[in-house]
Amino acid sequence: MNGPIVAPMDDRLVFAMGGGGFAMEPTNPLLDEYVLGLARSTEPRVLFLPTASGDTTGQINAFRARFVDRTCVPEHLSLFRLRDAKRPLRETVLSQDIIYVGGGSMRNLLAIWQAHGLDRLLLEAWRRGTVLAGLSAGAMCWFAGGVTCSSGRPASIEGLGLLDGSLTVHADGEPERLPAWLAGVRDGILPGGWALDDGVGLLFRGRRPERLVSSRPGAGALRADAIAGELVRHRLEPELLGTGHQAGLGGVDEAVQELRRVRLMRRGITGEEG
Amino acid sequence: MRSRTPQIVAFGGGGFSMEKDGSLLDDYVLSLTARARPRVCFLPTASGDADHYVVRFYRRFSPDCEPSHVSLFRRDQGTGGIEKDLEGHLLAQDLIYVGGGSVVSMLGAWRAHGLDAVLRRAWRKGIVLCGPSAGSLCWFREALSEFHGSSTRVRGLGLLPYSNCVHYDAEPARRAEYHRFVGDGMRAGFAAEDGVALHFHGTGLEHVVSSRPGAFAYHVEPGNDGVVEARLDAAYLEAGDPAWDRTPAGACHETLPVPEFAATALTREEPIGA
């Protein structure tokens, strides 16, 4: 919120997950901790958008459970219960360090965002340097296109187009998506792009892919392009998170460690159990 | 297929989702289908397809109807909703019941799935359309909706060429807000209190009915000297009244004290000034 209205391209981060994080990995916090580490703030404000699920209580509870004890200020925004919102949408969206978008129906997600004008606000947040993160529909939405099962069978769908290229998710967990995506890329319906397994996240700095990470051994990713009508694919190997050699982005610095210790102590003093 | 008059029953609030027992408004809309076991399809879109809402719908309508629901958020998940031919299914119903929640989110999702056009066809075909709150606002050209405490003007499907305001008695600010909007150029329209339903034949208001005594609907229009509000008496649908015990619509007309929607039926006129 205190940053410049237009951040340099290099300060605009998008982290797209093929699946994983609190919604899919209740016992594995690696990807979510990585997301927190992307913010420049030591105690980042994190806004969760569960729109694609229809704002299910399950997703909101899982988000809270994951972030409530971490060094951040978590909050969620339900577009189905705006009556309960305390601030105008614009203020809520533009005052965050991280915006985290959940999975579900990508078609509904984009349509509902548009109905509320949230698509424009998210673009503005990105321009201001707010980290945009998400899984599944919440990852594909930032790209030119993706593959949705919103109407039953997998089908190509246009995204917000913040990032060039297309993305498909759950490449291992929902194998029926991959052929639909490959066909879309081959036929020129979708631009070339990435297929991410569950547990794999791709970080973009500006519009450049910068880092591919994963929360589980064995998870991978694929890059595919149509070149002269032929599909050209190659396998990408992500860096496994949590193996102790996280340098640069994603690392937790001393100040954050300190803050976390203080927080834990404070909780101890107020006598809260467990 | 016999051709029937298009009918919409717009609840200011009430029905199975809001009233603990009775749900006389639900009995009323069922009676309009003139069928022993009407086919009733529930659209819980405005709630984000909340499970508890769907469960309550089945609890209420299973004993006497052929119930079904459409979930636009779970079309690929086999959760018991109609997944494939939404249009064919909806056009084969006797009654389409739209649940409450966020009217803006609902209209966005409907458009993305083409349901706006399907519902228009269903209406023309004579399938009874009804619902409380967002399930009322959506049928009108314009609606007054509330976000984070302040009112917003929303464009509905426009089947009814009026404006609409619901829960008119729930908060004192509602009336003032509606008057302000109509004074500022929102088209003339109807407001309904909780438990009151506006029953339209085509685009004409045919009946005003209520599940509680002493509740009202209102017609609000711009006048020469500010905004003019006219109170419309509602016919109380008494529990156990044999006239309402699933009688075909034709018979209802005989027993209802019909508030003619004309200047003579206005029971009160008060210019809204200071």
Tab-separated table of N, CA and C in Angstrom, chain A residues 35-151:
chain	number	residue	atom	x	y	z
A	35	VAL	N	5.388	-18.781	-0.582
A	35	VAL	CA	4.564	-17.626	-0.976
A	35	VAL	C	4.785	-16.469	-0.002
A	36	LEU	N	4.769	-16.760	1.303
A	36	LEU	CA	4.980	-15.694	2.298
A	36	LEU	C	6.339	-15.029	2.090
A	37	GLY	N	7.328	-15.849	1.760
A	37	GLY	CA	8.678	-15.332	1.579
A	37	GLY	C	8.827	-14.417	0.366
A	38	LEU	N	7.847	-14.449	-0.527
A	38	LEU	CA	7.943	-13.623	-1.727
A	38	LEU	C	7.634	-12.151	-1.448
A	39	ALA	N	6.934	-11.896	-0.352
A	39	ALA	CA	6.568	-10.515	-0.037
A	39	ALA	C	7.773	-9.791	0.540
A	40	ARG	N	7.850	-8.510	0.266
A	40	ARG	CA	8.968	-7.748	0.803
A	40	ARG	C	8.753	-7.428	2.278
A	41	SER	N	7.493	-7.397	2.681
A	41	SER	CA	7.177	-7.078	4.068
A	41	SER	C	7.531	-8.261	4.980
A	42	THR	N	7.972	-7.975	6.194
A	42	THR	CA	8.312	-9.052	7.120
A	42	THR	C	7.058	-9.702	7.701
A	43	GLU	N	5.980	-8.935	7.766
A	43	GLU	CA	4.723	-9.495	8.257
A	43	GLU	C	3.649	-9.202	7.212
A	44	PRO	N	3.668	-9.945	6.113
A	44	PRO	CA	2.832	-9.581	4.967
A	44	PRO	C	1.332	-9.730	5.236
A	45	ARG	N	0.584	-8.835	4.646
A	45	ARG	CA	-0.878	-8.965	4.650
A	45	ARG	C	-1.250	-9.875	3.486
A	46	VAL	N	-1.980	-10.948	3.817
A	46	VAL	CA	-2.328	-11.959	2.806
A	46	VAL	C	-3.836	-12.011	2.649
A	47	LEU	N	-4.293	-11.761	1.439
A	47	LEU	CA	-5.738	-11.818	1.173
A	47	LEU	C	-6.038	-13.081	0.370
A	48	PHE	N	-6.949	-13.889	0.896
A	48	PHE	CA	-7.349	-15.099	0.195
A	48	PHE	C	-8.654	-14.853	-0.557
A	49	LEU	N	-8.693	-15.230	-1.823
A	49	LEU	CA	-9.916	-15.118	-2.633
A	49	LEU	C	-10.436	-16.521	-2.960
A	50	PRO	N	-11.463	-16.968	-2.257
A	50	PRO	CA	-11.993	-18.320	-2.497
A	50	PRO	C	-13.090	-18.346	-3.564
A	51	THR	N	-13.154	-17.301	-4.400
A	51	THR	CA	-14.257	-17.137	-5.365
A	51	THR	C	-14.523	-18.379	-6.215
A	52	ALA	N	-13.462	-19.011	-6.706
A	52	ALA	CA	-13.639	-20.110	-7.663
A	52	ALA	C	-14.355	-21.311	-7.060
A	53	SER	N	-14.352	-21.393	-5.731
A	53	SER	CA	-15.033	-22.514	-5.073
A	53	SER	C	-16.462	-22.154	-4.695
A	54	GLY	N	-16.854	-20.906	-4.910
A	54	GLY	CA	-18.128	-20.437	-4.381
A	54	GLY	C	-17.970	-20.044	-2.917
A	55	ASP	N	-16.743	-19.678	-2.528
A	55	ASP	CA	-16.458	-19.244	-1.158
A	55	ASP	C	-16.803	-20.317	-0.133
A	56	THR	N	-16.369	-21.540	-0.373
A	56	THR	CA	-16.708	-22.615	0.562
A	56	THR	C	-16.018	-22.401	1.911
A	57	THR	N	-16.738	-22.746	2.950
A	57	THR	CA	-16.207	-22.650	4.299
A	57	THR	C	-14.962	-23.519	4.449
A	58	GLY	N	-14.954	-24.672	3.785
A	58	GLY	CA	-13.806	-25.578	3.862
A	58	GLY	C	-12.522	-24.896	3.434
A	59	GLN	N	-12.565	-24.209	2.307
A	59	GLN	CA	-11.367	-23.522	1.813
A	59	GLN	C	-10.953	-22.393	2.757
A	60	ILE	N	-11.941	-21.654	3.221
A	60	ILE	CA	-11.632	-20.507	4.092
A	60	ILE	C	-11.009	-21.009	5.400
A	61	ASN	N	-11.568	-22.081	5.947
A	61	ASN	CA	-11.023	-22.643	7.186
A	61	ASN	C	-9.608	-23.178	6.986
A	62	ALA	N	-9.380	-23.831	5.858
A	62	ALA	CA	-8.044	-24.371	5.587
A	62	ALA	C	-7.041	-23.228	5.452
A	63	PHE	N	-7.456	-22.152	4.834
A	63	PHE	CA	-6.582	-20.984	4.702
A	63	PHE	C	-6.222	-20.427	6.078
A	64	ARG	N	-7.241	-20.260	6.913
A	64	ARG	CA	-6.994	-19.710	8.250
A	64	ARG	C	-6.078	-20.629	9.054
A	65	ALA	N	-6.377	-21.915	8.966
A	65	ALA	CA	-5.585	-22.884	9.736
A	65	ALA	C	-4.110	-22.802	9.332
A	66	ARG	N	-3.854	-22.611	8.049
A	66	ARG	CA	-2.484	-22.582	7.582
A	66	ARG	C	-1.775	-21.284	7.981
A	67	PHE	N	-2.482	-20.162	7.912
A	67	PHE	CA	-1.793	-18.882	8.058
A	67	PHE	C	-1.943	-18.209	9.421
A	68	VAL	N	-2.882	-18.675	10.222
A	68	VAL	CA	-3.177	-17.946	11.458
A	68	VAL	C	-1.974	-17.911	12.406
A	69	ASP	N	-1.164	-18.954	12.391
A	69	ASP	CA	-0.019	-19.005	13.299
A	69	ASP	C	1.284	-18.590	12.638
A	70	ARG	N	1.195	-18.093	11.418
A	70	ARG	CA	2.421	-17.669	10.747
A	70	ARG	C	2.555	-16.157	10.811
A	71	THR	N	3.747	-15.693	10.495
A	71	THR	CA	4.007	-14.269	10.612
A	71	THR	C	3.411	-13.539	9.414
A	72	CYS	N	2.145	-13.278	9.514
A	72	CYS	CA	1.439	-12.579	8.440
A	72	CYS	C	0.091	-12.117	8.980
A	73	VAL	N	-0.611	-11.328	8.202
A	73	VAL	CA	-1.947	-10.876	8.586
A	73	VAL	C	-2.931	-11.453	7.575
A	74	PRO	N	-3.522	-12.614	7.872
A	74	PRO	CA	-4.399	-13.246	6.893
A	74	PRO	C	-5.815	-12.671	6.931
A	75	GLU	N	-6.438	-12.677	5.781
A	75	GLU	CA	-7.798	-12.140	5.649
A	75	GLU	C	-8.383	-12.814	4.416
A	76	HIS	N	-9.703	-12.999	4.386
A	76	HIS	CA	-10.278	-13.513	3.141
A	76	HIS	C	-11.388	-12.579	2.673
A	77	LEU	N	-11.659	-12.645	1.394
A	77	LEU	CA	-12.698	-11.793	0.808
A	77	LEU	C	-13.702	-12.696	0.109
A	78	SER	N	-14.932	-12.681	0.604
A	78	SER	CA	-15.977	-13.492	0.008
A	78	SER	C	-16.891	-12.607	-0.831
A	79	LEU	N	-16.903	-12.830	-2.121
A	79	LEU	CA	-17.767	-12.040	-3.007
A	79	LEU	C	-19.220	-12.492	-2.927
A	80	PHE	N	-19.456	-13.593	-2.218
A	80	PHE	CA	-20.831	-14.030	-2.016
A	80	PHE	C	-21.394	-13.501	-0.712
A	81	ARG	N	-20.540	-12.932	0.106
A	81	ARG	CA	-21.015	-12.404	1.383
A	81	ARG	C	-20.448	-11.006	1.602
A	82	LEU	N	-20.577	-10.184	0.581
A	82	LEU	CA	-20.004	-8.834	0.667
A	82	LEU	C	-20.663	-8.001	1.750
A	83	ARG	N	-21.873	-8.409	2.117
A	83	ARG	CA	-22.578	-7.707	3.179
A	83	ARG	C	-21.731	-7.653	4.464
A	84	ASP	N	-20.917	-8.733	4.636
A	84	ASP	CA	-20.088	-8.799	5.844
A	84	ASP	C	-18.771	-8.030	5.689
A	85	ALA	N	-18.488	-7.571	4.480
A	85	ALA	CA	-17.202	-6.903	4.258
A	85	ALA	C	-17.177	-5.574	5.003
A	86	LYS	N	-16.022	-5.283	5.577
A	86	LYS	CA	-15.937	-4.083	6.389
A	86	LYS	C	-15.457	-2.878	5.590
A	87	ARG	N	-14.761	-3.162	4.491
A	87	ARG	CA	-14.214	-2.059	3.706
A	87	ARG	C	-14.648	-2.209	2.252
A	88	PRO	N	-14.602	-1.135	1.492
A	88	PRO	CA	-14.889	-1.264	0.056
A	88	PRO	C	-13.881	-2.207	-0.604
A	89	LEU	N	-14.328	-2.858	-1.659
A	89	LEU	CA	-13.494	-3.836	-2.364
A	89	LEU	C	-12.120	-3.279	-2.712
A	90	ARG	N	-12.118	-2.106	-3.288
A	90	ARG	CA	-10.881	-1.511	-3.775
A	90	ARG	C	-9.846	-1.389	-2.661
A	91	GLU	N	-10.338	-0.911	-1.519
A	91	GLU	CA	-9.454	-0.720	-0.377
A	91	GLU	C	-8.899	-2.067	0.092
A	92	THR	N	-9.782	-3.063	0.156
A	92	THR	CA	-9.361	-4.390	0.608
A	92	THR	C	-8.300	-4.972	-0.320
A	93	VAL	N	-8.529	-4.878	-1.614
A	93	VAL	CA	-7.627	-5.517	-2.577
A	93	VAL	C	-6.297	-4.777	-2.670
A	94	LEU	N	-6.344	-3.459	-2.621
A	94	LEU	CA	-5.118	-2.690	-2.846
A	94	LEU	C	-4.303	-2.456	-1.576
A	95	SER	N	-4.728	-3.041	-0.460
A	95	SER	CA	-3.942	-2.837	0.754
A	95	SER	C	-3.201	-4.105	1.168
A	96	GLN	N	-2.971	-5.018	0.221
A	96	GLN	CA	-2.355	-6.305	0.568
A	96	GLN	C	-0.911	-6.393	0.073
A	97	ASP	N	-0.163	-7.306	0.679
A	97	ASP	CA	1.160	-7.640	0.144
A	97	ASP	C	1.087	-8.864	-0.760
A	98	ILE	N	0.142	-9.765	-0.415
A	98	ILE	CA	-0.022	-10.996	-1.192
A	98	ILE	C	-1.512	-11.223	-1.435
A	99	ILE	N	-1.867	-11.585	-2.644
A	99	ILE	CA	-3.240	-12.020	-2.922
A	99	ILE	C	-3.156	-13.456	-3.393
A	100	TYR	N	-3.875	-14.321	-2.702
A	100	TYR	CA	-3.768	-15.773	-2.884
A	100	TYR	C	-5.130	-16.263	-3.377
A	101	VAL	N	-5.157	-16.846	-4.560
A	101	VAL	CA	-6.429	-17.237	-5.167
A	101	VAL	C	-6.597	-18.752	-5.136
A	102	GLY	N	-7.718	-19.198	-4.632
A	102	GLY	CA	-7.992	-20.624	-4.493
A	102	GLY	C	-8.503	-21.256	-5.777
A	103	GLY	N	-8.644	-22.566	-5.755
A	103	GLY	CA	-9.077	-23.318	-6.935
A	103	GLY	C	-10.581	-23.497	-7.005
A	104	GLY	N	-11.025	-24.080	-8.092
A	104	GLY	CA	-12.454	-24.319	-8.306
A	104	GLY	C	-12.785	-24.131	-9.774
A	105	SER	N	-13.875	-23.433	-10.027
A	105	SER	CA	-14.308	-23.224	-11.411
A	105	SER	C	-13.701	-21.941	-11.967
A	106	MET	N	-12.837	-22.088	-12.974
A	106	MET	CA	-12.194	-20.907	-13.549
A	106	MET	C	-13.211	-20.040	-14.294
A	107	ARG	N	-14.167	-20.678	-14.932
A	107	ARG	CA	-15.193	-19.910	-15.651
A	107	ARG	C	-15.958	-19.019	-14.677
A	108	ASN	N	-16.384	-19.603	-13.551
A	108	ASN	CA	-17.128	-18.808	-12.564
A	108	ASN	C	-16.240	-17.729	-11.952
A	109	LEU	N	-14.998	-18.114	-11.680
A	109	LEU	CA	-14.053	-17.175	-11.065
A	109	LEU	C	-13.954	-15.894	-11.897
A	110	LEU	N	-13.676	-16.054	-13.179
A	110	LEU	CA	-13.474	-14.877	-14.025
A	110	LEU	C	-14.774	-14.092	-14.205
A	111	ALA	N	-15.884	-14.809	-14.349
A	111	ALA	CA	-17.165	-14.123	-14.565
A	111	ALA	C	-17.564	-13.319	-13.332
A	112	ILE	N	-17.329	-13.891	-12.154
A	112	ILE	CA	-17.742	-13.203	-10.928
A	112	ILE	C	-16.799	-12.042	-10.643
A	113	TRP	N	-15.513	-12.237	-10.885
A	113	TRP	CA	-14.573	-11.120	-10.732
A	113	TRP	C	-14.988	-9.962	-11.630
A	114	GLN	N	-15.320	-10.310	-12.860
A	114	GLN	CA	-15.693	-9.265	-13.809
A	114	GLN	C	-16.958	-8.539	-13.341
A	115	ALA	N	-17.925	-9.311	-12.855
A	115	ALA	CA	-19.182	-8.702	-12.403
A	115	ALA	C	-18.934	-7.708	-11.276
A	116	HIS	N	-17.914	-7.964	-10.455
A	116	HIS	CA	-17.617	-7.073	-9.332
A	116	HIS	C	-16.500	-6.082	-9.658
A	117	GLY	N	-15.953	-6.143	-10.865
A	117	GLY	CA	-14.840	-5.256	-11.218
A	117	GLY	C	-13.529	-5.646	-10.561
A	118	LEU	N	-13.446	-6.882	-10.060
A	118	LEU	CA	-12.241	-7.309	-9.354
A	118	LEU	C	-11.080	-7.595	-10.313
A	119	ASP	N	-11.401	-7.956	-11.548
A	119	ASP	CA	-10.340	-8.221	-12.533
A	119	ASP	C	-9.466	-6.978	-12.693
A	120	ARG	N	-10.102	-5.824	-12.789
A	120	ARG	CA	-9.335	-4.585	-12.947
A	120	ARG	C	-8.529	-4.263	-11.692
A	121	LEU	N	-9.128	-4.522	-10.540
A	121	LEU	CA	-8.427	-4.245	-9.280
A	121	LEU	C	-7.198	-5.140	-9.130
A	122	LEU	N	-7.305	-6.387	-9.557
A	122	LEU	CA	-6.176	-7.309	-9.427
A	122	LEU	C	-5.039	-6.908	-10.354
A	123	LEU	N	-5.391	-6.437	-11.519
A	123	LEU	CA	-4.381	-5.949	-12.456
A	123	LEU	C	-3.650	-4.753	-11.834
A	124	GLU	N	-4.442	-3.908	-11.194
A	124	GLU	CA	-3.852	-2.737	-10.546
A	124	GLU	C	-2.940	-3.156	-9.388
A	125	ALA	N	-3.380	-4.152	-8.634
A	125	ALA	CA	-2.559	-4.652	-7.518
A	125	ALA	C	-1.234	-5.192	-8.036
A	126	TRP	N	-1.287	-5.931	-9.130
A	126	TRP	CA	-0.069	-6.491	-9.742
A	126	TRP	C	0.863	-5.354	-10.169
A	127	ARG	N	0.293	-4.324	-10.796
A	127	ARG	CA	1.112	-3.183	-11.239
A	127	ARG	C	1.769	-2.482	-10.060
A	128	ARG	N	1.103	-2.542	-8.918
A	128	ARG	CA	1.656	-1.894	-7.727
A	128	ARG	C	2.672	-2.769	-7.017
A	129	GLY	N	2.809	-4.009	-7.472
A	129	GLY	CA	3.805	-4.882	-6.877
A	129	GLY	C	3.271	-5.835	-5.816
A	130	THR	N	1.949	-5.976	-5.728
A	130	THR	CA	1.386	-6.987	-4.834
A	130	THR	C	1.673	-8.371	-5.415
A	131	VAL	N	2.158	-9.282	-4.578
A	131	VAL	CA	2.438	-10.644	-5.057
A	131	VAL	C	1.105	-11.342	-5.351
A	132	LEU	N	0.980	-11.912	-6.530
A	132	LEU	CA	-0.224	-12.669	-6.875
A	132	LEU	C	0.132	-14.152	-6.871
A	133	ALA	N	-0.621	-14.927	-6.092
A	133	ALA	CA	-0.342	-16.358	-6.008
A	133	ALA	C	-1.652	-17.108	-6.144
A	134	GLY	N	-1.555	-18.375	-6.496
A	134	GLY	CA	-2.772	-19.160	-6.564
A	134	GLY	C	-2.512	-20.548	-7.076
A	135	LEU	N	-3.498	-21.402	-6.883
A	135	LEU	CA	-3.379	-22.771	-7.369
A	135	LEU	C	-4.549	-23.071	-8.294
A	136	SER	N	-4.319	-24.000	-9.186
A	136	SER	CA	-5.384	-24.498	-10.050
A	136	SER	C	-6.049	-23.334	-10.808
A	137	ALA	N	-7.370	-23.162	-10.700
A	137	ALA	CA	-8.024	-22.037	-11.378
A	137	ALA	C	-7.364	-20.725	-10.964
A	138	GLY	N	-6.935	-20.653	-9.695
A	138	GLY	CA	-6.290	-19.455	-9.173
A	138	GLY	C	-4.871	-19.257	-9.684
A	139	ALA	N	-4.346	-20.231	-10.425
A	139	ALA	CA	-3.035	-20.090	-11.068
A	139	ALA	C	-3.217	-19.797	-12.558
A	140	MET	N	-4.141	-20.520	-13.180
A	140	MET	CA	-4.344	-20.363	-14.626
A	140	MET	C	-4.910	-18.996	-14.980
A	141	CYS	N	-5.654	-18.405	-14.022
A	141	CYS	CA	-6.358	-17.157	-14.316
A	141	CYS	C	-5.421	-16.033	-14.742
A	142	TRP	N	-4.164	-16.055	-14.324
A	142	TRP	CA	-3.240	-14.958	-14.638
A	142	TRP	C	-2.701	-15.038	-16.062
A	143	PHE	N	-2.854	-16.193	-16.701
A	143	PHE	CA	-2.240	-16.428	-18.015
A	143	PHE	C	-3.188	-16.051	-19.147
A	144	ALA	N	-2.656	-16.138	-20.372
A	144	ALA	CA	-3.496	-15.870	-21.541
A	144	ALA	C	-4.614	-16.905	-21.646
A	145	GLY	N	-4.318	-18.139	-21.216
A	145	GLY	CA	-5.348	-19.165	-21.300
A	145	GLY	C	-5.021	-20.360	-20.436
A	146	GLY	N	-5.998	-21.235	-20.284
A	146	GLY	CA	-5.808	-22.439	-19.487
A	146	GLY	C	-6.802	-23.499	-19.910
A	147	VAL	N	-6.916	-24.519	-19.073
A	147	VAL	CA	-7.846	-25.616	-19.348
A	147	VAL	C	-8.764	-25.760	-18.149
A	148	THR	N	-10.065	-25.633	-18.385
A	148	THR	CA	-10.999	-25.697	-17.274
A	148	THR	C	-11.929	-26.888	-17.416
A	149	CYS	N	-12.385	-27.395	-16.271
A	149	CYS	CA	-13.413	-28.431	-16.272
A	149	CYS	C	-14.722	-27.832	-15.754
A	150	SER	N	-14.822	-26.488	-15.847
A	150	SER	CA	-15.986	-25.773	-15.289
A	150	SER	C	-17.312	-26.230	-15.875
A	151	SER	N	-17.297	-26.761	-17.093
A	151	SER	CA	-18.555	-27.191	-17.692
A	151	SER	C	-18.583	-28.703	-17.882
